Amino acid sequence: MIDSRWHYPTSLKETQKIPYQGIIPLENQVHHQPITFNYTIKATFRRQHCNPPIWTDFHYHTFEVILELAAICQPEDLYGLDMVEMENKLNLWTEKLPEKINEHPLCPHGTTEEMCLYFAQIPVEPHVKLLSVSISETPSRVTTLQLSE
């Protein structure tokens, strides 16, 4: 299993402090006001699902999950959101889904709606907002859960 902070030096992997916040000295700051940035993090995973009680035949899809996030970047912060760490978290959450999506207790009907609700529970830093979660089972069919604006 991958650690979401694998890319940090050992001394920063276990710290409670957010490693990228408050590290740019005043004389090196490029912006001098807090700025909100939006971020998009994606992952794909191949799993089986079915949609009982209407369809009961398990079949494969290569699902794509997209998280839309917003984060405040203070002048002394390196960035508003560590996108590598968030991508790692997302990959950890996809790995927790069983081979048959319906076997996960939060996705008993195997729907993209249930998967959106599942991924909406992914933890984010306090200064980050999860704006939306989208799941597609094909590029032409996308379900989006709007969480915040």
PDB file of C-alpha atoms in Angstrom:
ATOM      1  CA  MET A   1       0.000   0.000   0.000  1.00  0.00           C
ATOM      2  CA  ILE A   2       1.309   3.438  -0.950  1.00  0.00           C
ATOM      3  CA  ASP A   3       1.739   6.213   1.617  1.00  0.00           C
ATOM      4  CA  SER A   4       0.152   9.485   0.431  1.00  0.00           C
ATOM      5  CA  ARG A   5       3.250  11.395   1.623  1.00  0.00           C
ATOM      6  CA  TRP A   6       5.827   9.068   0.029  1.00  0.00           C
ATOM      7  CA  HIS A   7       7.385  11.979  -1.890  1.00  0.00           C
ATOM      8  CA  TYR A   8       8.320  13.993   1.242  1.00  0.00           C
ATOM      9  CA  PRO A   9      11.625  13.730   3.133  1.00  0.00           C
ATOM     10  CA  THR A  10      11.371  11.226   6.008  1.00  0.00           C
ATOM     11  CA  SER A  11      11.220  14.000   8.610  1.00  0.00           C
ATOM     12  CA  LEU A  12       8.029  15.418   7.067  1.00  0.00           C
ATOM     13  CA  LYS A  13       6.112  12.190   6.366  1.00  0.00           C
ATOM     14  CA  GLU A  14       4.629  11.778   9.846  1.00  0.00           C
ATOM     15  CA  THR A  15       4.334  15.405  10.959  1.00  0.00           C
ATOM     16  CA  GLN A  16       0.921  16.840  11.816  1.00  0.00           C
ATOM     17  CA  LYS A  17       1.972  20.166  10.281  1.00  0.00           C
ATOM     18  CA  ILE A  18       1.165  20.601   6.611  1.00  0.00           C
ATOM     19  CA  PRO A  19       4.690  20.493   5.076  1.00  0.00           C
ATOM     20  CA  TYR A  20       4.116  23.077   2.339  1.00  0.00           C
ATOM     21  CA  GLN A  21       2.546  25.792   4.489  1.00  0.00           C
ATOM     22  CA  GLY A  22       4.345  28.746   6.052  1.00  0.00           C
ATOM     23  CA  ILE A  23       7.741  28.053   4.490  1.00  0.00           C
ATOM     24  CA  ILE A  24       8.382  30.986   2.126  1.00  0.00           C
ATOM     25  CA  PRO A  25      10.124  33.913   3.863  1.00  0.00           C
ATOM     26  CA  LEU A  26       8.524  37.357   3.535  1.00  0.00           C
ATOM     27  CA  GLU A  27      11.293  38.661   1.262  1.00  0.00           C
ATOM     28  CA  ASN A  28      10.771  35.759  -1.193  1.00  0.00           C
ATOM     29  CA  GLN A  29       6.989  35.916  -1.489  1.00  0.00           C
ATOM     30  CA  VAL A  30       5.609  36.391  -4.983  1.00  0.00           C
ATOM     31  CA  HIS A  31       2.028  37.183  -3.964  1.00  0.00           C
ATOM     32  CA  HIS A  32       1.083  39.114  -0.852  1.00  0.00           C
ATOM     33  CA  GLN A  33      -2.584  38.185  -0.419  1.00  0.00           C
ATOM     34  CA  PRO A  34      -4.282  34.820   0.029  1.00  0.00           C
ATOM     35  CA  ILE A  35      -5.361  33.394  -3.331  1.00  0.00           C
ATOM     36  CA  THR A  36      -7.836  30.563  -3.921  1.00  0.00           C
ATOM     37  CA  PHE A  37      -6.784  28.088  -6.594  1.00  0.00           C
ATOM     38  CA  ASN A  38      -8.864  25.277  -8.093  1.00  0.00           C
ATOM     39  CA  TYR A  39      -7.365  21.830  -8.641  1.00  0.00           C
ATOM     40  CA  THR A  40      -8.424  18.755 -10.595  1.00  0.00           C
ATOM     41  CA  ILE A  41      -7.205  15.310  -9.538  1.00  0.00           C
ATOM     42  CA  LYS A  42      -8.089  12.188 -11.558  1.00  0.00           C
ATOM     43  CA  ALA A  43      -7.651   8.450 -11.249  1.00  0.00           C
ATOM     44  CA  THR A  44      -8.772   5.461 -13.259  1.00  0.00           C
ATOM     45  CA  PHE A  45      -9.531   1.978 -12.016  1.00  0.00           C
ATOM     46  CA  ARG A  46     -10.886  -1.170 -13.637  1.00  0.00           C
ATOM     47  CA  ARG A  47     -13.603  -2.988 -11.716  1.00  0.00           C
ATOM     48  CA  GLN A  48     -16.786  -4.980 -12.234  1.00  0.00           C
ATOM     49  CA  HIS A  49     -20.244  -3.832 -11.255  1.00  0.00           C
ATOM     50  CA  CYS A  50     -23.900  -4.479 -11.845  1.00  0.00           C
ATOM     51  CA  ASN A  51     -27.022  -2.492 -11.002  1.00  0.00           C
ATOM     52  CA  PRO A  52     -29.537  -4.715  -9.254  1.00  0.00           C
ATOM     53  CA  PRO A  53     -32.442  -5.167  -9.152  1.00  0.00           C
ATOM     54  CA  ILE A  54     -32.665  -4.192 -12.840  1.00  0.00           C
ATOM     55  CA  TRP A  55     -29.353  -5.608 -14.134  1.00  0.00           C
ATOM     56  CA  THR A  56     -27.602  -8.422 -12.307  1.00  0.00           C
ATOM     57  CA  ASP A  57     -24.834  -9.339 -14.744  1.00  0.00           C
ATOM     58  CA  PHE A  58     -21.387  -8.239 -13.567  1.00  0.00           C
ATOM     59  CA  HIS A  59     -19.317  -6.535 -16.230  1.00  0.00           C
ATOM     60  CA  TYR A  60     -16.101  -4.511 -16.356  1.00  0.00           C
ATOM     61  CA  HIS A  61     -15.538  -0.813 -16.867  1.00  0.00           C
ATOM     62  CA  THR A  62     -12.475   1.336 -16.623  1.00  0.00           C
ATOM     63  CA  PHE A  63     -13.954   3.947 -14.311  1.00  0.00           C
ATOM     64  CA  GLU A  64     -12.554   7.461 -14.010  1.00  0.00           C
ATOM     65  CA  VAL A  65     -12.965   9.503 -10.850  1.00  0.00           C
ATOM     66  CA  ILE A  66     -12.382  13.255 -10.917  1.00  0.00           C
ATOM     67  CA  LEU A  67     -12.083  15.397  -7.818  1.00  0.00           C
ATOM     68  CA  GLU A  68     -12.493  19.152  -8.172  1.00  0.00           C
ATOM     69  CA  LEU A  69     -10.976  20.987  -5.212  1.00  0.00           C
ATOM     70  CA  ALA A  70     -10.314  24.550  -4.107  1.00  0.00           C
ATOM     71  CA  ALA A  71      -7.586  25.602  -1.698  1.00  0.00           C
ATOM     72  CA  ILE A  72      -6.375  28.868  -0.263  1.00  0.00           C
ATOM     73  CA  CYS A  73      -2.707  29.574  -0.865  1.00  0.00           C
ATOM     74  CA  GLN A  74      -1.304  32.025   1.663  1.00  0.00           C
ATOM     75  CA  PRO A  75       1.686  34.202   0.616  1.00  0.00           C
ATOM     76  CA  GLU A  76       4.054  32.120   2.776  1.00  0.00           C
ATOM     77  CA  ASP A  77       2.785  28.781   1.368  1.00  0.00           C
ATOM     78  CA  LEU A  78       4.558  26.874  -1.373  1.00  0.00           C
ATOM     79  CA  TYR A  79       1.188  25.950  -2.893  1.00  0.00           C
ATOM     80  CA  GLY A  80      -2.453  25.675  -1.920  1.00  0.00           C
ATOM     81  CA  LEU A  81      -2.685  21.903  -2.261  1.00  0.00           C
ATOM     82  CA  ASP A  82      -0.057  19.220  -2.657  1.00  0.00           C
ATOM     83  CA  MET A  83      -1.458  17.616  -5.803  1.00  0.00           C
ATOM     84  CA  VAL A  84       0.884  14.606  -5.567  1.00  0.00           C
ATOM     85  CA  GLU A  85      -0.296  13.835  -2.038  1.00  0.00           C
ATOM     86  CA  MET A  86      -3.959  14.278  -3.057  1.00  0.00           C
ATOM     87  CA  GLU A  87      -3.466  12.031  -6.081  1.00  0.00           C
ATOM     88  CA  ASN A  88      -1.869   9.426  -3.809  1.00  0.00           C
ATOM     89  CA  LYS A  89      -4.852   9.641  -1.426  1.00  0.00           C
ATOM     90  CA  LEU A  90      -7.221   9.190  -4.350  1.00  0.00           C
ATOM     91  CA  ASN A  91      -5.290   6.140  -5.553  1.00  0.00           C
ATOM     92  CA  LEU A  92      -5.435   4.668  -2.033  1.00  0.00           C
ATOM     93  CA  TRP A  93      -9.214   5.111  -2.049  1.00  0.00           C
ATOM     94  CA  THR A  94      -9.561   3.418  -5.446  1.00  0.00           C
ATOM     95  CA  GLU A  95      -7.454   0.496  -4.176  1.00  0.00           C
ATOM     96  CA  LYS A  96      -9.919   0.008  -1.297  1.00  0.00           C
ATOM     97  CA  LEU A  97     -12.712  -0.801  -3.737  1.00  0.00           C
ATOM     98  CA  PRO A  98     -13.145  -4.557  -4.219  1.00  0.00           C
ATOM     99  CA  GLU A  99     -12.984  -6.251  -7.616  1.00  0.00           C
ATOM    100  CA  LYS A 100     -16.790  -6.179  -7.671  1.00  0.00           C
ATOM    101  CA  ILE A 101     -17.839  -2.650  -6.685  1.00  0.00           C
ATOM    102  CA  ASN A 102     -21.131  -3.990  -5.290  1.00  0.00           C
ATOM    103  CA  GLU A 103     -19.220  -5.822  -2.536  1.00  0.00           C
ATOM    104  CA  HIS A 104     -18.242  -2.514  -0.919  1.00  0.00           C
ATOM    105  CA  PRO A 105     -20.760  -1.600   1.831  1.00  0.00           C
ATOM    106  CA  LEU A 106     -21.148   1.963   0.490  1.00  0.00           C
ATOM    107  CA  CYS A 107     -21.786   0.799  -3.102  1.00  0.00           C
ATOM    108  CA  PRO A 108     -24.208  -2.159  -2.837  1.00  0.00           C
ATOM    109  CA  HIS A 109     -25.975  -1.244  -6.092  1.00  0.00           C
ATOM    110  CA  GLY A 110     -22.755  -0.546  -7.995  1.00  0.00           C
ATOM    111  CA  THR A 111     -23.975   2.809  -9.260  1.00  0.00           C
ATOM    112  CA  THR A 112     -21.857   5.798 -10.194  1.00  0.00           C
ATOM    113  CA  GLU A 113     -24.012   7.776  -7.753  1.00  0.00           C
ATOM    114  CA  GLU A 114     -22.912   5.537  -4.886  1.00  0.00           C
ATOM    115  CA  MET A 115     -19.299   5.784  -6.041  1.00  0.00           C
ATOM    116  CA  CYS A 116     -19.541   9.587  -6.011  1.00  0.00           C
ATOM    117  CA  LEU A 117     -20.764   9.449  -2.421  1.00  0.00           C
ATOM    118  CA  TYR A 118     -17.937   7.053  -1.531  1.00  0.00           C
ATOM    119  CA  PHE A 119     -15.219   9.337  -2.943  1.00  0.00           C
ATOM    120  CA  ALA A 120     -16.864  12.418  -1.400  1.00  0.00           C
ATOM    121  CA  GLN A 121     -15.637  11.085   1.960  1.00  0.00           C
ATOM    122  CA  ILE A 122     -11.950  11.324   1.043  1.00  0.00           C
ATOM    123  CA  PRO A 123     -10.103  13.382   3.665  1.00  0.00           C
ATOM    124  CA  VAL A 124      -8.747  16.805   2.706  1.00  0.00           C
ATOM    125  CA  GLU A 125      -6.696  19.367   4.623  1.00  0.00           C
ATOM    126  CA  PRO A 126      -8.712  21.967   6.620  1.00  0.00           C
ATOM    127  CA  HIS A 127      -7.975  24.781   4.128  1.00  0.00           C
ATOM    128  CA  VAL A 128      -9.149  22.657   1.169  1.00  0.00           C
ATOM    129  CA  LYS A 129     -12.728  22.261  -0.092  1.00  0.00           C
ATOM    130  CA  LEU A 130     -13.884  19.318  -2.144  1.00  0.00           C
ATOM    131  CA  LEU A 131     -16.124  20.994  -4.713  1.00  0.00           C
ATOM    132  CA  SER A 132     -17.311  18.012  -6.727  1.00  0.00           C
ATOM    133  CA  VAL A 133     -16.786  14.337  -7.447  1.00  0.00           C
ATOM    134  CA  SER A 134     -17.384  12.895 -10.908  1.00  0.00           C
ATOM    135  CA  ILE A 135     -17.415   9.240 -11.926  1.00  0.00           C
ATOM    136  CA  SER A 136     -17.560   7.929 -15.460  1.00  0.00           C
ATOM    137  CA  GLU A 137     -17.901   4.349 -16.605  1.00  0.00           C
ATOM    138  CA  THR A 138     -17.360   5.486 -20.191  1.00  0.00           C
ATOM    139  CA  PRO A 139     -16.101   8.860 -21.448  1.00  0.00           C
ATOM    140  CA  SER A 140     -19.588   9.738 -22.695  1.00  0.00           C
ATOM    141  CA  ARG A 141     -21.409   9.027 -19.392  1.00  0.00           C
ATOM    142  CA  VAL A 142     -20.392  11.076 -16.346  1.00  0.00           C
ATOM    143  CA  THR A 143     -22.154  11.391 -12.990  1.00  0.00           C
ATOM    144  CA  THR A 144     -21.225  14.440 -10.882  1.00  0.00           C
ATOM    145  CA  LEU A 145     -21.947  15.137  -7.239  1.00  0.00           C
ATOM    146  CA  GLN A 146     -21.726  18.893  -6.619  1.00  0.00           C
ATOM    147  CA  LEU A 147     -20.606  19.430  -3.028  1.00  0.00           C
ATOM    148  CA  SER A 148     -19.675  23.096  -2.763  1.00  0.00           C
ATOM    149  CA  GLU A 149     -19.180  26.198  -4.865  1.00  0.00           C
TER     150      GLU A 149
END
